[in-house]
Amino acid sequence: MRKILLTIFCVIQVQISWANDGYKLWLQYLPFENKAVAEYYRDYLENIVLIGNSPTHSVIQKELEIAIEGFFDMKNKPGINLNPSTALVWIGTEKELSKDILPELQSQINQLGDEGYILKYLHGKVIVTAKGNAGLLYGTFALLKQIQTREKLENLDILENPKIQLRLLNHWDNLNRTVERGYSGFSIWNWHRLPHHIDQQYIDYARANASIGINGTSITNVNANALVLTPEYLEKAAALADAFRPYGIKVYLTARFNAPMMLDNLSTADPLNPEVQDWWKKKTAEIYSYIPDFGGFLVKADSEGQPGPHNYGRTQADGANMLADAVKPFGGIVMWRAFVYNEKTPTDRIRQAYDEFKPLDGKFRDNVIVQVKNGPLDFQPREPFHPLFGAMSETPLMMEFQITKEYLGQETHWVNLATMWQEILQSDTYAKGKGSTVSKVLDGSLHEYKLTGIAGVSNIGTDRNWTGHHTAQGDWYSYGKLAWNPDSDIQKIGQDWLKMTFSTDSDFVKTAQGIMNQSYETLVNYMTPVGLHHIMARSHHWGPGPWVTGGERDDWTATYYHKVTKEAIGFDRTENGSNALAQYAPEWKAMWGNPETTPLEYLLWFHRVEWDKKLSTGNSLWDEIALRYQKGVEGARWMQSEWTKMNGKIDEERFSHISSFLAIQVKEAEWWRDACLLYFGQFSGIPLPAGVEAPKHDLNYYLNFKRNFVPGI
Ligand SMILES: CO[C@H]1[C@H](O)[C@@H](O)[C@H](O)O[C@@H]1C(=O)O
């Protein structure tokens, strides 16, 4: 193998210059803050040797160059020296390791998986090694992270393997470039220019994803358009796949279940019909002729107007297995979503996925993985974990998180989603006794799944900073880190992200992390305290709308979820009500079945409670709700005032951007509090407790308030 030897000579210009480019995400490679720090890393960065030759090696080399330019604030490209003897950083696969080093690393190498890496300080050198190229790229990013976060290199002894195999982003991007629930501009996929133009943004997208270990992307909306399966679009998707391949990222497509009818006029899409099966086999072979390493299909069926096997009296397993058989010869997989419900089904909506899928456990092909949302309803600010986790020992399940904030204030609210995700990932399913956490379901260890996966619905768009809110970049980042290891420490993730993205200044990191840590509970308080859920305004889901009534679907009337009356509020999901609670382990049934032992966070999720009922806090239910709304508003104001202290600590541009979004957040928190308390107050008839501010307007003002623009654009 040809050796690429890279030694970088650079003129160090140590100076503090604010990198104010949100576009660079956490790959800012901020200049070293003083001479001593620069001197410390200088030797290493001037003496890197990268061994091997592949498209991935080229992107590793390029990344090192970008990083070095950033760290040393250089205007000129670094030079290349062909002298290997000066290497202080050695990067190469295990096959390239020299014989004198190999024995010392052998036992660690034996523990490496396909995508894992070793980062180790040995005999005065930093060694980055892996079995394959993707691991080498991940290892290089890990080394760069050490430098970005200003960690010492001499103690390095890291061995990492991803705990989850499939680590995907799901784009809900339409072919006309609108994004379903996207709040940061349009889709970054410019179909019109593809396949001829590969925009730099696609490359930067791949860099960012690879830096956090994401290895797959489903590029189209699950509300699927069959057109993406036509040659014209396959050629475009193939161009993206080619661009992403060196970064270890595979492309997946959403499959519209009735595509055989839409594209080729078949009279049916019945999964048991041989003609339909044959159509999918041919279509799949065609896709692989464009994209030889195509990952497979992601399918939303029998849900919210999407066609599916129910149309033909077939099961979800029948539908998934038909597609699984088509991709199997090529090594592909099918991610079949469990978000299946029907407004005509008379049972509580949150029961329906479990009721449907649990009896199918073990009936799916071995290349099917069922993709389950974190909670049983729909990406609400707070839901208990989905009861399917722990209940499907014979069918691999993958998690679907929403990184985009459909129900959490959308693009302008600062909410650290890692806090919520951790709550879900560490929830105990009790499937095999205490400690059977959702994270263990996902990493396959609980049920010995052969296939493991996780998906995050992307929050990326054409906004200059990718995600609308600068801090929403952090959700993308932490999603990737938790996908790699769902048991990771989210405090460390947050600190690393802040240091890499904004500044290594310790005051800044401490204050910003303090805000992040409060942000989730703050949002839950001003939106849906005490277990309230789905009280967002109709259809766009932005802002409060607990009053929504009527409409073509019962479950889309908000009153369905809170069932407010003059006496009580909340949804009884115990055996006296919808009995959705029966889907959980006995430990949870015991705790959540009794309002006295149900944590207040889930109280109205599981119970109907009378307004004057005294709660564990000593407050009546009404007072508790009102005080929590107030606390949420105060929390948002506190976040704003903490942030103000950061003036001068980071670049002016991002400081002001975040400041103005925080002003919106405070205003909207007040709006949520006032609208909900005025609305529910009509039923409770109890005055607001002391300490809760009087609403600024009357209820009519809020009822008439409509968002009259397209969210996020
Ligand atoms: C893609 O459609 C989305 C829909 O916009 C969203 O409001 C709901 O949360 O979930 C659906 C789903 O997850 O399929």
XYZ file of C-alpha atoms and ligand atoms in Angstrom:
727
model
C 0.000 0.000 0.000
C 1.229 3.427 -0.883
C 2.085 5.495 2.103
C 0.828 8.977 2.497
C 3.109 10.738 4.855
C 1.938 13.962 6.153
C 4.084 16.215 8.202
C 2.910 19.674 8.641
C 5.114 22.706 8.959
C 3.325 25.721 10.054
C 4.075 29.212 11.115
C 2.322 29.592 14.389
C 0.366 32.769 14.686
C -1.065 32.578 18.120
C -3.822 35.056 18.446
C -7.291 34.992 19.816
C -9.724 35.322 16.990
C -13.382 34.541 17.381
C -14.551 31.857 15.062
C -18.080 33.030 14.508
C -19.157 30.658 11.849
C -22.135 28.609 12.987
C -21.890 26.714 9.739
C -18.814 24.903 11.044
C -20.804 23.238 13.801
C -18.549 21.528 16.353
C -15.780 21.236 13.779
C -14.640 24.820 14.391
C -11.110 23.764 15.344
C -10.859 26.947 17.382
C -7.401 28.578 17.464
C -5.300 27.743 20.500
C -5.981 30.364 23.112
C -2.411 31.038 24.122
C 1.163 30.320 23.202
C 1.670 27.601 25.796
C -1.300 25.596 24.585
C -0.241 26.037 20.975
C 3.300 24.940 21.773
C 2.041 21.839 23.532
C 0.094 20.551 20.539
C 2.442 21.936 17.926
C 4.884 19.035 17.816
C 2.115 16.515 17.439
C 0.327 18.419 14.760
C 3.509 19.020 12.816
C 4.419 15.363 12.780
C 1.492 13.292 11.681
C 1.969 10.217 9.555
C -1.054 8.741 7.861
C -0.515 5.344 6.313
C -2.664 3.915 3.560
C -4.540 4.896 0.518
C -8.292 4.941 0.049
C -11.021 7.538 -0.377
C -11.442 7.454 3.399
C -7.736 8.117 3.872
C -8.097 11.139 1.632
C -10.879 12.521 3.790
C -8.825 11.849 6.912
C -5.934 13.781 5.426
C -8.193 16.625 4.414
C -9.760 16.768 7.875
C -6.339 16.977 9.485
C -5.450 19.836 7.196
C -8.663 21.704 8.008
C -8.096 21.150 11.714
C -4.514 22.343 11.651
C -5.459 25.451 9.730
C -8.066 26.168 12.377
C -5.942 25.454 15.430
C -3.097 27.606 14.234
C -5.325 30.148 12.580
C -3.337 29.753 9.403
C -4.128 31.320 6.125
C -1.930 28.971 4.075
C -2.318 25.285 3.573
C 0.119 23.180 5.549
C 3.025 21.648 3.654
C 3.657 17.935 3.276
C 6.899 16.308 4.254
C 7.815 12.771 3.310
C 9.979 11.991 6.270
C 8.382 9.268 8.440
C 11.010 9.254 11.153
C 9.609 12.399 12.734
C 6.124 10.961 13.299
C 4.555 11.781 16.655
C 1.071 10.866 15.541
C 0.742 7.632 13.618
C -2.555 6.861 11.894
C -3.110 3.580 10.090
C -5.109 0.360 10.190
C -3.834 -2.530 12.289
C -2.472 -4.166 9.146
C -0.019 -1.313 8.821
C 1.268 -1.433 12.393
C 4.951 -2.134 12.599
C 6.077 -5.451 14.093
C 7.660 -3.845 17.131
C 4.388 -2.194 18.172
C 1.890 -4.857 17.172
C 2.425 -7.291 20.091
C 1.774 -4.549 22.623
C -1.521 -3.677 20.976
C -2.633 -7.147 20.003
C -4.972 -7.820 22.912
C -6.735 -4.511 22.332
C -6.893 -5.097 18.602
C -8.598 -8.399 19.303
C -11.399 -6.476 20.991
C -11.984 -4.207 18.009
C -15.158 -4.470 15.960
C -15.437 -3.368 12.344
C -16.021 0.275 13.191
C -14.065 0.501 16.435
C -10.774 2.273 17.013
C -7.837 2.512 19.359
C -6.313 5.796 20.414
C -3.209 5.167 22.456
C -0.048 6.894 23.550
C 2.793 4.443 23.124
C 6.552 4.959 23.039
C 6.290 8.697 22.610
C 3.756 8.498 19.799
C 0.012 8.797 19.536
C -1.266 5.748 17.682
C -4.625 5.819 15.965
C -5.542 2.415 14.654
C -8.575 0.394 13.639
C -9.568 -2.673 11.712
C -11.236 -0.788 8.907
C -11.232 2.614 7.313
C -14.390 3.853 9.017
C -12.830 3.089 12.402
C -9.731 4.978 11.370
C -11.819 8.002 10.486
C -13.684 7.796 13.815
C -10.362 7.449 15.615
C -9.001 10.518 13.873
C -12.053 12.530 14.881
C -11.600 11.243 18.424
C -8.010 12.476 18.404
C -9.081 15.843 17.055
C -11.731 16.048 19.766
C -9.023 15.561 22.382
C -7.216 18.542 20.933
C -10.386 20.594 20.462
C -11.261 20.068 24.102
C -7.627 20.685 25.068
C -7.045 17.301 26.663
C -3.533 15.989 27.172
C -2.386 13.363 24.698
C 0.186 11.503 26.797
C -2.413 9.579 28.796
C -4.423 8.436 25.848
C -5.624 4.867 26.129
C -8.994 4.609 24.474
C -10.641 1.625 22.874
C -14.080 2.284 21.463
C -16.584 0.171 19.598
C -20.044 1.466 18.789
C -22.647 -0.257 20.922
C -25.339 0.074 18.259
C -24.828 -1.061 14.670
C -27.204 1.139 12.679
C -26.867 4.785 13.659
C -29.061 6.763 11.342
C -30.449 10.148 10.632
C -33.957 10.129 9.206
C -34.665 13.096 6.993
C -38.314 13.896 6.611
C -37.396 15.739 3.425
C -39.781 15.973 0.520
C -38.745 15.978 -3.114
C -39.956 19.593 -3.446
C -37.455 20.482 -0.702
C -39.974 21.248 2.012
C -39.262 19.377 5.222
C -42.023 17.740 7.236
C -41.509 19.155 10.723
C -38.344 20.921 9.647
C -37.773 24.331 11.165
C -34.444 25.413 9.755
C -35.194 26.235 6.167
C -35.581 23.867 3.267
C -34.136 20.449 2.602
C -30.414 20.477 1.954
C -30.927 17.969 -0.863
C -31.067 19.968 -4.036
C -32.633 17.338 -6.296
C -32.625 19.670 -9.261
C -28.829 19.966 -9.244
C -28.195 16.340 -8.419
C -26.562 14.146 -9.641
C -24.283 16.645 -11.408
C -23.547 18.969 -8.558
C -22.254 17.689 -5.232
C -22.524 20.675 -3.013
C -19.872 21.326 -0.385
C -22.704 21.220 2.124
C -23.139 17.480 1.480
C -19.476 16.946 2.234
C -19.674 19.022 5.392
C -22.801 17.106 6.369
C -20.886 13.834 5.963
C -17.917 15.182 7.951
C -20.164 16.259 10.804
C -21.981 12.942 10.854
C -18.823 10.872 10.658
C -17.312 12.899 13.486
C -20.081 11.610 15.775
C -20.267 8.111 14.342
C -23.465 8.310 12.297
C -23.232 5.636 9.620
C -26.496 5.865 7.729
C -28.995 8.353 6.428
C -32.496 7.875 5.170
C -32.793 10.840 2.876
C -36.531 11.071 2.205
C -39.719 11.584 4.182
C -41.444 8.581 5.723
C -44.616 10.091 4.313
C -43.134 8.739 1.154
C -43.221 9.751 -2.454
C -42.825 6.739 -4.755
C -41.006 8.910 -7.275
C -37.774 8.527 -5.356
C -37.712 4.924 -6.568
C -37.642 5.941 -10.247
C -34.373 5.901 -12.218
C -34.249 9.677 -12.371
C -34.160 9.957 -8.593
C -32.103 6.824 -8.022
C -29.336 8.439 -10.027
C -29.493 11.435 -7.713
C -29.582 9.289 -4.576
C -26.607 7.358 -5.948
C -24.636 10.585 -6.282
C -25.250 11.298 -2.608
C -24.302 7.727 -1.703
C -21.031 8.144 -3.621
C -20.297 11.365 -1.771
C -21.028 9.824 1.633
C -19.286 6.479 1.138
C -15.772 7.607 2.136
C -17.291 8.830 5.406
C -18.738 5.414 6.245
C -22.306 6.579 5.641
C -24.839 4.458 3.779
C -27.927 5.753 2.068
C -31.413 4.354 2.805
C -34.674 5.240 1.106
C -38.255 5.390 2.268
C -40.494 3.001 0.373
C -44.093 3.938 -0.304
C -46.006 0.745 0.173
C -48.191 1.125 -2.880
C -45.296 2.104 -5.172
C -45.994 -0.860 -7.519
C -49.420 0.659 -8.186
C -48.214 4.206 -8.453
C -45.213 3.616 -10.644
C -46.237 0.626 -12.732
C -50.004 0.481 -12.547
C -50.204 -2.832 -10.740
C -53.742 -3.428 -9.579
C -52.685 -4.200 -6.019
C -49.875 -3.752 -3.518
C -50.872 -6.850 -1.543
C -47.651 -8.166 0.004
C -48.708 -11.768 -0.545
C -49.350 -11.278 -4.246
C -46.513 -12.859 -6.310
C -46.615 -10.094 -8.911
C -46.163 -7.475 -6.186
C -43.348 -9.461 -4.597
C -41.689 -9.753 -7.957
C -42.055 -6.021 -8.561
C -40.218 -5.232 -5.339
C -37.491 -7.752 -6.132
C -36.856 -6.151 -9.509
C -37.063 -2.656 -8.095
C -34.601 -3.571 -5.379
C -32.158 -5.070 -7.879
C -32.439 -1.849 -9.867
C -31.679 0.245 -6.776
C -28.591 -1.850 -6.076
C -27.435 -1.321 -9.639
C -27.273 2.390 -8.805
C -26.151 2.098 -5.189
C -24.192 -1.116 -4.634
C -24.078 -0.648 -0.860
C -27.659 0.623 -0.508
C -28.657 0.211 3.133
C -32.303 -0.708 2.677
C -35.808 0.625 3.184
C -37.486 2.633 5.902
C -41.264 2.240 5.873
C -44.202 4.018 7.413
C -47.287 1.976 6.661
C -50.913 2.017 7.765
C -50.532 5.281 9.554
C -51.771 8.809 8.914
C -52.864 8.110 5.371
C -49.878 6.017 4.324
C -50.847 2.808 2.516
C -49.830 -0.497 4.017
C -50.596 -4.190 4.445
C -53.829 -3.438 6.330
C -55.328 -2.326 3.028
C -55.172 -5.982 1.995
C -56.025 -7.571 5.324
C -52.376 -8.450 5.921
C -50.181 -7.939 8.958
C -47.273 -5.595 9.487
C -45.025 -8.658 9.365
C -46.392 -9.643 5.946
C -45.551 -6.195 4.624
C -42.106 -5.992 6.179
C -41.152 -9.526 5.175
C -41.974 -8.940 1.535
C -39.506 -6.048 1.400
C -37.013 -7.949 3.541
C -37.000 -10.799 1.025
C -36.303 -8.327 -1.761
C -33.260 -6.725 -0.091
C -31.930 -9.886 1.540
C -29.781 -11.131 -1.387
C -27.991 -7.770 -1.396
C -27.412 -7.605 2.337
C -30.020 -4.891 2.854
C -32.368 -4.378 5.765
C -35.882 -3.084 6.368
C -36.658 -0.618 9.117
C -40.378 -0.974 9.688
C -41.958 1.711 11.811
C -44.215 0.787 14.710
C -45.939 4.165 14.524
C -49.093 2.436 13.315
C -52.421 3.660 14.549
C -55.825 4.358 13.200
C -58.342 6.913 14.341
C -61.116 4.424 13.564
C -59.717 1.933 16.068
C -61.794 2.505 19.177
C -58.963 1.957 21.681
C -56.705 4.604 23.184
C -54.221 5.645 20.503
C -51.219 5.019 22.732
C -52.145 1.318 23.047
C -52.319 0.620 19.357
C -48.698 -0.008 18.367
C -48.210 -2.517 21.168
C -51.553 -4.198 20.502
C -50.563 -4.579 16.875
C -46.897 -5.564 17.130
C -46.662 -7.620 20.291
C -48.531 -10.605 18.762
C -46.151 -10.436 15.784
C -43.031 -10.908 17.904
C -40.810 -13.468 16.165
C -42.742 -13.268 12.900
C -40.366 -10.928 11.113
C -37.475 -11.925 8.859
C -34.018 -11.615 10.356
C -33.208 -8.533 8.279
C -36.172 -6.564 9.621
C -35.822 -4.204 12.537
C -38.894 -2.522 13.982
C -38.430 1.191 14.590
C -40.252 2.448 17.672
C -40.691 6.040 18.838
C -39.362 6.797 22.295
C -42.854 7.079 23.747
C -46.201 5.524 22.875
C -47.870 8.734 21.716
C -45.873 11.057 19.513
C -42.677 12.861 20.500
C -44.320 14.784 23.312
C -42.178 16.879 25.661
C -42.464 14.084 28.180
C -43.760 10.560 27.740
C -42.963 7.349 29.564
C -40.886 4.970 27.452
C -42.691 2.989 24.763
C -44.003 -0.298 26.215
C -42.786 -2.254 23.182
C -39.240 -1.842 24.527
C -38.664 -4.951 26.559
C -41.714 -6.694 25.107
C -40.235 -8.002 21.837
C -37.569 -10.530 22.713
C -37.684 -12.218 19.283
C -37.786 -9.120 17.095
C -35.049 -6.530 17.041
C -36.288 -3.057 17.904
C -34.611 0.212 17.141
C -35.277 3.603 18.716
C -36.664 6.588 16.866
C -35.925 9.922 18.512
C -36.979 13.237 17.081
C -34.071 15.657 16.927
C -36.239 18.241 15.265
C -38.435 19.881 17.900
C -41.886 19.413 16.485
C -43.617 19.508 19.853
C -40.950 21.326 21.836
C -41.258 24.890 20.647
C -39.672 24.179 17.303
C -36.640 26.104 16.171
C -36.517 28.947 18.645
C -36.536 27.134 21.984
C -33.346 26.045 23.666
C -34.010 22.573 25.051
C -31.210 20.138 25.619
C -32.755 16.987 24.206
C -30.041 14.734 25.599
C -31.673 15.149 29.005
C -34.923 13.711 27.701
C -33.204 10.979 25.719
C -31.208 9.895 28.725
C -34.398 9.674 30.772
C -35.818 7.302 28.154
C -32.628 5.308 27.548
C -32.127 4.685 31.256
C -35.768 3.738 31.891
C -36.069 0.249 33.241
C -38.346 -2.062 31.267
C -37.946 -4.788 33.944
C -38.214 -7.270 31.041
C -35.571 -9.450 32.626
C -35.680 -8.058 36.113
C -34.218 -4.857 37.493
C -31.666 -3.160 35.264
C -33.293 -4.136 31.943
C -32.930 -0.629 30.606
C -34.112 0.605 27.230
C -30.434 1.155 26.365
C -29.855 -2.577 26.820
C -32.754 -3.349 24.531
C -31.180 -1.102 21.919
C -27.623 -2.337 22.189
C -28.986 -5.860 21.790
C -27.605 -7.161 25.071
C -30.978 -7.731 26.742
C -32.516 -9.981 24.110
C -29.414 -10.842 22.104
C -30.658 -9.048 19.041
C -28.575 -9.730 15.956
C -29.505 -6.367 14.491
C -29.371 -3.167 16.520
C -30.214 0.371 15.549
C -31.264 3.897 16.394
C -32.685 6.706 14.262
C -32.934 10.433 14.848
C -35.358 12.550 12.847
C -33.067 15.223 11.497
C -33.275 18.900 12.441
C -31.053 19.981 9.553
C -32.017 22.474 6.872
C -30.654 25.197 4.624
C -30.258 27.721 7.465
C -26.715 29.035 7.557
C -26.187 27.391 10.919
C -27.940 24.167 9.768
C -30.396 23.872 12.632
C -32.086 27.254 13.164
C -31.043 27.549 16.791
C -27.305 27.353 17.292
C -27.894 25.189 20.315
C -29.918 22.679 18.263
C -26.592 21.712 16.703
C -25.886 20.263 20.122
C -28.914 17.995 19.820
C -27.567 16.611 16.548
C -24.190 16.139 18.219
C -25.489 14.453 21.344
C -27.807 12.245 19.324
C -24.771 10.870 17.469
C -22.879 10.319 20.691
C -25.787 8.506 22.345
C -26.280 6.457 19.191
C -22.672 5.316 19.495
C -23.121 4.533 23.153
C -26.600 4.988 24.668
C -25.112 4.853 28.160
C -22.717 7.765 27.568
C -22.412 10.514 30.133
C -24.479 13.390 28.779
C -22.629 15.926 30.907
C -19.379 15.050 29.169
C -21.129 15.133 25.796
C -22.477 18.599 26.541
C -19.133 19.933 27.741
C -17.272 18.616 24.726
C -19.832 20.070 22.380
C -19.687 23.501 24.031
C -15.896 23.567 23.977
C -15.653 22.500 20.362
C -18.445 24.748 19.148
C -18.053 27.968 21.092
C -15.177 28.299 23.483
C -13.006 26.378 25.904
C -13.371 29.149 28.489
C -14.344 27.399 31.710
C -16.814 30.077 32.865
C -18.572 29.877 29.568
C -18.772 26.095 29.594
C -20.042 26.043 33.164
C -22.738 28.654 32.617
C -23.909 27.291 29.282
C -24.066 23.790 30.659
C -26.030 25.068 33.639
C -28.586 26.465 31.201
C -28.668 23.210 29.252
C -29.244 21.196 32.393
C -32.293 23.269 33.378
C -33.707 23.644 29.899
C -35.665 20.416 29.539
C -37.570 20.553 32.821
C -38.192 24.243 32.207
C -39.842 23.508 28.880
C -41.938 20.670 30.279
C -43.119 23.028 33.021
C -44.238 25.806 30.711
C -45.785 23.431 28.142
C -47.103 20.210 29.595
C -46.578 19.971 33.365
C -47.842 17.155 35.594
C -48.211 14.683 32.723
C -50.375 16.774 30.376
C -49.776 15.897 26.726
C -50.736 16.765 23.175
C -52.196 20.131 24.024
C -50.304 21.835 21.194
C -52.141 23.858 18.587
C -53.699 21.849 15.823
C -51.651 20.586 12.898
C -48.499 22.728 13.170
C -48.043 21.803 16.832
C -46.502 25.119 17.702
C -47.871 26.948 20.712
C -50.716 26.023 23.027
C -54.038 24.635 21.826
C -55.703 22.728 24.653
C -59.074 23.907 23.387
C -59.043 22.241 19.981
C -62.331 20.493 19.392
C -64.049 18.879 16.447
C -62.247 17.816 13.344
C -62.336 14.639 11.395
C -60.436 12.565 13.916
C -61.207 12.067 17.554
C -57.602 11.689 18.560
C -56.707 14.992 16.970
C -58.949 16.887 19.291
C -56.810 17.952 22.158
C -59.581 17.377 24.661
C -59.165 13.711 23.867
C -55.858 13.741 25.709
C -56.708 15.832 28.753
C -60.459 15.201 28.970
C -60.960 18.273 31.082
C -64.212 18.759 33.035
C -65.247 20.921 35.923
C -64.384 18.111 38.300
C -61.138 16.668 36.997
C -58.502 16.496 34.327
C -56.293 13.724 32.903
C -56.486 10.432 31.022
C -57.278 7.324 32.978
C -55.041 4.625 31.554
C -55.439 2.230 34.443
C -57.715 -0.792 34.261
C -60.620 1.509 35.041
C -59.830 3.431 31.900
C -58.054 2.522 28.645
C -55.790 0.079 30.488
C -52.793 1.066 28.386
C -50.897 0.596 31.632
C -51.340 -3.171 31.207
C -48.646 -3.032 28.512
C -45.942 -2.316 31.091
C -44.113 -4.617 33.505
C -45.765 -5.409 36.888
C -43.321 -3.079 38.659
C -44.623 -0.151 36.609
C -48.226 -1.266 36.875
C -47.890 -1.202 40.634
C -46.325 2.246 40.698
C -48.192 3.970 37.884
C -51.495 2.260 38.622
C -51.920 4.245 41.810
C -52.138 8.049 41.640
C -50.520 8.262 45.079
C -47.346 6.544 43.868
C -47.268 7.882 40.313
C -44.547 10.540 39.987
C -46.129 13.921 39.293
C -44.330 13.972 35.930
C -46.729 11.277 34.686
C -49.758 11.896 36.875
C -52.212 13.129 34.243
C -50.774 10.754 31.651
C -52.148 7.840 33.656
C -54.869 9.296 35.842
C -57.840 11.575 36.044
C -57.407 13.709 39.101
C -59.811 16.100 40.782
C -58.856 19.743 40.807
C -58.767 20.054 44.559
C -56.929 16.788 45.180
C -53.937 17.347 47.523
C -50.697 16.139 45.933
C -47.436 14.993 47.482
C -46.119 18.563 47.239
C -48.877 19.755 49.559
C -50.514 21.691 46.713
C -53.894 20.994 45.189
C -53.746 19.730 41.608
C -54.869 23.098 40.263
C -52.261 24.978 42.277
C -49.565 22.520 41.256
C -50.341 22.956 37.572
C -50.439 26.723 37.867
C -47.245 26.903 39.914
C -45.425 24.680 37.458
C -46.447 26.852 34.520
C -45.129 29.827 36.467
C -41.928 27.971 37.294
C -41.457 27.224 33.606
C -41.722 30.910 32.736
C -39.293 31.807 35.498
C -36.954 29.094 34.271
C -36.959 30.549 30.775
C -36.242 34.016 32.190
C -33.422 32.566 34.256
C -31.936 30.942 31.140
C -32.081 34.319 29.456
C -30.386 36.150 32.300
C -27.680 33.508 32.614
C -27.007 33.793 28.918
C -26.685 37.570 29.171
C -23.625 37.000 31.354
C -21.959 35.301 28.399
C -21.699 38.546 26.491
C -18.082 38.879 25.399
C -17.281 35.252 26.086
C -18.071 34.132 22.559
C -18.417 35.865 19.220
C -20.979 38.615 19.029
C -22.894 37.023 16.174
C -23.781 33.792 17.875
C -24.222 35.494 21.233
C -26.877 37.810 19.776
C -28.530 35.094 17.761
C -29.066 32.978 20.840
C -30.097 36.046 22.878
C -32.850 36.934 20.445
C -34.115 33.354 20.387
C -34.171 33.316 24.185
C -36.335 36.433 24.102
C -38.764 34.529 21.869
C -38.634 31.550 24.202
C -39.525 33.674 27.229
C -42.416 35.266 25.367
C -43.704 31.903 24.229
C -43.329 30.400 27.690
C -45.576 33.209 29.002
C -47.986 32.543 26.166
C -48.161 28.860 27.073
C -48.722 29.608 30.739
C -51.367 32.267 30.186
C -53.292 30.411 27.507
C -53.353 27.085 29.325
C -54.199 28.514 32.725
C -56.985 30.676 31.298
C -58.409 27.716 29.417
C -58.187 25.137 32.187
C -59.173 27.750 34.771
C -62.611 27.972 33.164
C -63.142 24.386 34.246
C -61.436 24.351 37.621
C -63.073 27.619 38.612
C -60.321 28.127 41.175
C -58.336 31.383 41.248
C -54.615 31.363 40.498
C -52.471 30.708 43.567
C -50.179 33.365 44.985
C -46.983 33.712 42.987
C -48.527 33.068 39.577
C -48.622 36.181 37.424
C -51.957 37.313 36.028
C -52.341 36.612 32.291
C -51.621 39.545 30.007
C -54.723 39.018 27.835
C -58.090 37.318 28.026
C -58.741 33.839 26.671
C -60.229 35.110 23.411
C -56.948 36.710 22.513
C -55.213 33.335 22.682
C -58.031 31.468 20.985
C -57.779 33.806 18.033
C -54.032 33.728 17.835
C -52.939 31.797 14.791
C -49.545 31.173 13.380
C -49.960 32.579 9.937
C -46.702 31.505 8.370
C -45.100 28.235 7.477
C -43.140 27.013 10.493
C -39.410 27.398 10.239
C -39.219 28.973 6.828
C -43.894 11.996 9.202
O -45.139 12.293 9.770
C -45.154 12.643 11.135
C -46.079 13.824 11.393
O -45.693 14.940 10.661
C -45.953 14.184 12.866
O -46.861 15.205 13.192
C -46.185 13.037 13.775
O -45.521 13.388 14.908
O -45.553 11.854 13.343
C -45.618 11.494 12.004
C -44.737 10.265 11.865
O -43.860 10.099 12.690
O -44.930 9.487 10.945
